[in-house]
GROMACS .gro file of C-alpha atoms in nm:
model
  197
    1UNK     CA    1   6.646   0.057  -4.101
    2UNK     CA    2   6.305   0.136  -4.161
    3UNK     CA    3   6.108  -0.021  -4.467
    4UNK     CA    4   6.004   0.299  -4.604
    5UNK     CA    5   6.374   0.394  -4.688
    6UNK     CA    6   6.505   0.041  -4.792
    7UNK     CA    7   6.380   0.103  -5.196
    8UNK     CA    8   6.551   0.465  -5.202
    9UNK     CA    9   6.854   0.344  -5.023
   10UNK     CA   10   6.868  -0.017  -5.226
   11UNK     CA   11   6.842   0.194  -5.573
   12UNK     CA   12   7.145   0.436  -5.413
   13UNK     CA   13   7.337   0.106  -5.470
   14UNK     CA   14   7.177   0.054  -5.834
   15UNK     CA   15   7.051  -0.290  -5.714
   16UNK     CA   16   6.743  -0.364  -5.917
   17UNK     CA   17   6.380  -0.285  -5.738
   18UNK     CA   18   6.254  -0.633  -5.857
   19UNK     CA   19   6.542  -0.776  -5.562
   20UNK     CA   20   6.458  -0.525  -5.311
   21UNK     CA   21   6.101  -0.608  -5.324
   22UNK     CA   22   6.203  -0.979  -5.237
   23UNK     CA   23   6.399  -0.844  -4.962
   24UNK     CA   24   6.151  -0.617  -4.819
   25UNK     CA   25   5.923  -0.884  -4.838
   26UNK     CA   26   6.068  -1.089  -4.589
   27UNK     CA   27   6.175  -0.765  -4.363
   28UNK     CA   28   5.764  -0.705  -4.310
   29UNK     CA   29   5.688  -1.060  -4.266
   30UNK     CA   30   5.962  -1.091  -4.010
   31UNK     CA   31   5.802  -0.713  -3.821
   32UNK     CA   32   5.476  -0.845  -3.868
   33UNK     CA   33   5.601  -1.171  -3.644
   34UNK     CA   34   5.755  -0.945  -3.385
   35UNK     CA   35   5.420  -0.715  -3.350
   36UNK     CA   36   5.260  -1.009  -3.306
   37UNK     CA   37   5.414  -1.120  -3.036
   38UNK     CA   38   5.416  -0.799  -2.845
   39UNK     CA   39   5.035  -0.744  -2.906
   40UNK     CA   40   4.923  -1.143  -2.809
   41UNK     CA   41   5.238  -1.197  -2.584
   42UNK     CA   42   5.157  -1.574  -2.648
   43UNK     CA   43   5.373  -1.797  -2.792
   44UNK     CA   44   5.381  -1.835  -3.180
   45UNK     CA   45   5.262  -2.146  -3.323
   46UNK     CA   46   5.484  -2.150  -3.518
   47UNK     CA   47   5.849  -2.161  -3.358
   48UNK     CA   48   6.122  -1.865  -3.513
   49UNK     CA   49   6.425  -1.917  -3.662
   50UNK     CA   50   6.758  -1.829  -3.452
   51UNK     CA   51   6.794  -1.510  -3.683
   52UNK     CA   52   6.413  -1.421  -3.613
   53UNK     CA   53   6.535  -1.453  -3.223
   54UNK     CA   54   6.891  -1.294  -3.246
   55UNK     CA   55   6.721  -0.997  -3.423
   56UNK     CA   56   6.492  -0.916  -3.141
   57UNK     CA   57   6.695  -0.975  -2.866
   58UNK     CA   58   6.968  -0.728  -3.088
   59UNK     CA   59   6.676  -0.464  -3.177
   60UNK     CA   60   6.557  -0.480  -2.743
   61UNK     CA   61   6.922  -0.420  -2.587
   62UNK     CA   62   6.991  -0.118  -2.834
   63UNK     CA   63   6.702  -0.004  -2.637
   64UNK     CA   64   6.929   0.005  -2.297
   65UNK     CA   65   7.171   0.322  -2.214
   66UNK     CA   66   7.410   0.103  -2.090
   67UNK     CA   67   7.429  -0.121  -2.498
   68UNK     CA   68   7.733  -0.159  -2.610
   69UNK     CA   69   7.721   0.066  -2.947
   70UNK     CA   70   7.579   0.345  -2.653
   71UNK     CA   71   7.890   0.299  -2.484
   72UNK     CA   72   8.107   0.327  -2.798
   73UNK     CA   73   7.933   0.641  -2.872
   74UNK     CA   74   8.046   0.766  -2.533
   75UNK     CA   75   8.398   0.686  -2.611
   76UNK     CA   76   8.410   0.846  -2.949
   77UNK     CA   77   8.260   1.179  -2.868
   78UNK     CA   78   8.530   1.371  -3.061
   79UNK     CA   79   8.441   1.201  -3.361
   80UNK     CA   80   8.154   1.341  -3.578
   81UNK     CA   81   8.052   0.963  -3.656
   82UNK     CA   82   7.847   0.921  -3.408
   83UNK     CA   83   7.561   1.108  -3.254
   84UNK     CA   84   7.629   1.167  -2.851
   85UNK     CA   85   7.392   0.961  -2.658
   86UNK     CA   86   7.361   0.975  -2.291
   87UNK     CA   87   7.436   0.675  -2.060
   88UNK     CA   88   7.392   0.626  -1.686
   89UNK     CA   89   7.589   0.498  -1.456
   90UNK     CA   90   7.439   0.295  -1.194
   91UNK     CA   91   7.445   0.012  -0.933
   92UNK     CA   92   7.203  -0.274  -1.188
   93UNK     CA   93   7.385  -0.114  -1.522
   94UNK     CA   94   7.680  -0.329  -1.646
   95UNK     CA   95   7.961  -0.289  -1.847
   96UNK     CA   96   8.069  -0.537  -2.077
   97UNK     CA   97   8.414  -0.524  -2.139
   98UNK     CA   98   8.460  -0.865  -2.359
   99UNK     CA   99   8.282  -0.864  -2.699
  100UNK     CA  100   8.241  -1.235  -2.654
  101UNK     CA  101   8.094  -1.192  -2.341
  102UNK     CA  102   7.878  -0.933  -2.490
  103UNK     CA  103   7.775  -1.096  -2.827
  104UNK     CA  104   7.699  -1.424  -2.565
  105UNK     CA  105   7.396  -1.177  -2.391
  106UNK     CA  106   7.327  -1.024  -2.705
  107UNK     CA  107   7.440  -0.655  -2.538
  108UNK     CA  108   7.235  -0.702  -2.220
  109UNK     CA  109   7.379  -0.624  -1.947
  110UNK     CA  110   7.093  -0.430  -1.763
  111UNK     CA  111   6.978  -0.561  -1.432
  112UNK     CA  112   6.586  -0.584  -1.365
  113UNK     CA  113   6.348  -0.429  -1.144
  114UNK     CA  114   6.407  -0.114  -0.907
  115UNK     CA  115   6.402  -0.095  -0.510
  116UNK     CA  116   6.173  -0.278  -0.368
  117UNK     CA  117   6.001  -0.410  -0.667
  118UNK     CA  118   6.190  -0.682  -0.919
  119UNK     CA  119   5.928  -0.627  -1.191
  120UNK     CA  120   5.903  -0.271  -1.202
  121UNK     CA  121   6.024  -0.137  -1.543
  122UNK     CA  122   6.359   0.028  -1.520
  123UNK     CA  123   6.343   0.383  -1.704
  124UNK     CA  124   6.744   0.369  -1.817
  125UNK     CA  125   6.680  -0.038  -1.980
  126UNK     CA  126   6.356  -0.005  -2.136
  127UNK     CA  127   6.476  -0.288  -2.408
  128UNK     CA  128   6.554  -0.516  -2.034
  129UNK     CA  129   6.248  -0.417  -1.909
  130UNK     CA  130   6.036  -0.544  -2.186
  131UNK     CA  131   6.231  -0.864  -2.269
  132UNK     CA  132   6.134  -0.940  -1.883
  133UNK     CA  133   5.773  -0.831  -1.948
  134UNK     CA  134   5.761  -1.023  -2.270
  135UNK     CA  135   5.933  -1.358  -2.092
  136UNK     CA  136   5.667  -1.387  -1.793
  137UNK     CA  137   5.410  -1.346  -2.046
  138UNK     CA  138   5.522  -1.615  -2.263
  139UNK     CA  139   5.605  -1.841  -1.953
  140UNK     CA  140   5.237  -1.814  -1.813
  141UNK     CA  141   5.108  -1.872  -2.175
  142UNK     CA  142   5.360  -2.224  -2.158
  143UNK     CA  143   5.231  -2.317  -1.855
  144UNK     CA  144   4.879  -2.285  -1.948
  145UNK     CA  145   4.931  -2.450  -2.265
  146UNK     CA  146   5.114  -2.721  -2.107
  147UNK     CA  147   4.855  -2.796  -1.785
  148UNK     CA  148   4.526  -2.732  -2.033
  149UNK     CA  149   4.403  -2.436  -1.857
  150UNK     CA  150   4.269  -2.185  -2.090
  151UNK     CA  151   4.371  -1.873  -1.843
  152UNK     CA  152   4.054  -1.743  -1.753
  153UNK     CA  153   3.719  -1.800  -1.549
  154UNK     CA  154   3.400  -1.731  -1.547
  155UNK     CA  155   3.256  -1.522  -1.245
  156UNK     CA  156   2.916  -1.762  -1.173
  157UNK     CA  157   2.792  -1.582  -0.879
  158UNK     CA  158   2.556  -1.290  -1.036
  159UNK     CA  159   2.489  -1.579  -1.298
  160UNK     CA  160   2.081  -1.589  -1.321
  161UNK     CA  161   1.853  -1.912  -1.531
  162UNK     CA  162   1.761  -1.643  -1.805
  163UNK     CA  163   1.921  -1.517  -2.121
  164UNK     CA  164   2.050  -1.224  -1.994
  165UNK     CA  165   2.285  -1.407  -1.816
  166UNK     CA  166   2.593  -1.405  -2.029
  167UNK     CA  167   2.558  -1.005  -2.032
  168UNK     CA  168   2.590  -1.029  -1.662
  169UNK     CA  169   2.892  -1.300  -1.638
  170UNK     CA  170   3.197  -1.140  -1.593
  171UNK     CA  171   3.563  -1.277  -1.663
  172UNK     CA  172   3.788  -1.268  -1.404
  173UNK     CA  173   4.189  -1.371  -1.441
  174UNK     CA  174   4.238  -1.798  -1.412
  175UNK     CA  175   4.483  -2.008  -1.346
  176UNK     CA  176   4.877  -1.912  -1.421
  177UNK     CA  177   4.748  -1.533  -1.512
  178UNK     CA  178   5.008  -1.386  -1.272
  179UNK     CA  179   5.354  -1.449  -1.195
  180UNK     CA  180   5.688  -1.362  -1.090
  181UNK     CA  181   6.020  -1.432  -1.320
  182UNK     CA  182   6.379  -1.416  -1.174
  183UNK     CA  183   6.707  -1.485  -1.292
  184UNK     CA  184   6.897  -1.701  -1.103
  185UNK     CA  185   7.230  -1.936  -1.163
  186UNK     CA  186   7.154  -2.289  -1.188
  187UNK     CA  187   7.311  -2.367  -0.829
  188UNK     CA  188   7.049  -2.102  -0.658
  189UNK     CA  189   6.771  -2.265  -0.914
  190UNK     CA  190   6.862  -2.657  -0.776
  191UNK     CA  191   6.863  -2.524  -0.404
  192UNK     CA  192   6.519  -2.342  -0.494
  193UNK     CA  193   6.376  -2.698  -0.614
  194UNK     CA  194   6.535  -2.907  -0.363
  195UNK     CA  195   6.412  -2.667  -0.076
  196UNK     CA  196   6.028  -2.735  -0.200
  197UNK     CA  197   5.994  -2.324  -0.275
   0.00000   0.00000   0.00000
């Protein structure tokens, strides 16, 4: 639902503008949270509430083909409720067939990567692609935050004794600036540790 509409579609329901202001309210601030994440991909300083969290996770699978409302839409193509939408079929695409199961993942039941490359964005789970995206991101930005490092260095080999030497210093990526995230059960995680990997 996009703010725009909410006072035209709030006043369809003769609720009183005064309350929908209040409501909208908290709609932007909790957008304005979510953009900035996505444009600092650092963690907030602030830590969200589980709704702040359930919405996003909600708002990133509806983003997959293979989401469960997607999937409904498929199975209720006679029915002029529902716009057709297409949906792949494919070997990291899941099907959740419990809606416990499914409300437990939030709808996500996209694998990650492609061939060959575990972080590469998949074009059929774009919502799965960024959630991974947005995870290492905020990982690296914990472990930075938790070992002190500030994430970046300062090249010191063109550096020169005169003024113009911060014109000339350029910053290059520091410590915990890359990194690889995979999902794995806790038994392969435990034999990861235990093997010193």
């Amino acid at each position: 639902m996009e703010a725009t509409s909410i006072p035209a579609l709030f006043n369809s329901l003769q609720i009183p503008s005064n309350h929908t202001t209040v409501g909208l309210s908290n709609l932007l601030s909790s957008n304005s949270q979510i953009k900035a994440l996505f444009h600092h991909k650092r963690l907030p300083d602030v830590g969200w509430s589980d709704i702040q969290i359930q919405r996003l996770l909600f708002e990133l699978s509806c983003l997959d083909t293979n989401c469960e409302e997607t999937v409904k839409c498929q199975q209720l193509q006679g029915s002029s409720n529902y716009q057709h939408r297409w949906t792949g079929a494919g070997e990291r695409e899941g099907r959740i067939y419990s809606p416990l199961v499914s409300s437990r993942h939030f709808g996500l039941g996209h694998g990650i990567g492609r061939s060959g490359d575990v972080m590469e964005a998949q074009p059929k789970a774009v919502g799965s692609s960024a959630l991974l995206r947005l995870t290492l991101r905020l990982t690296l930005d914990a472990v930075r935050r938790g070992a002190g490092l500030n994430g970046a260095v300062t090249n010191k080999k063109n550096k020169k004794n005169d003024s113009s030497s911060n014109n000339n210093s350029k910053n290059m990526n520091g410590p915990a600036s890359y990194g690889t995230l995979l999902p794995v059960c806790t038994g392969m995680s435990m034999a990861l540790v235990l093997s010193g990997c």
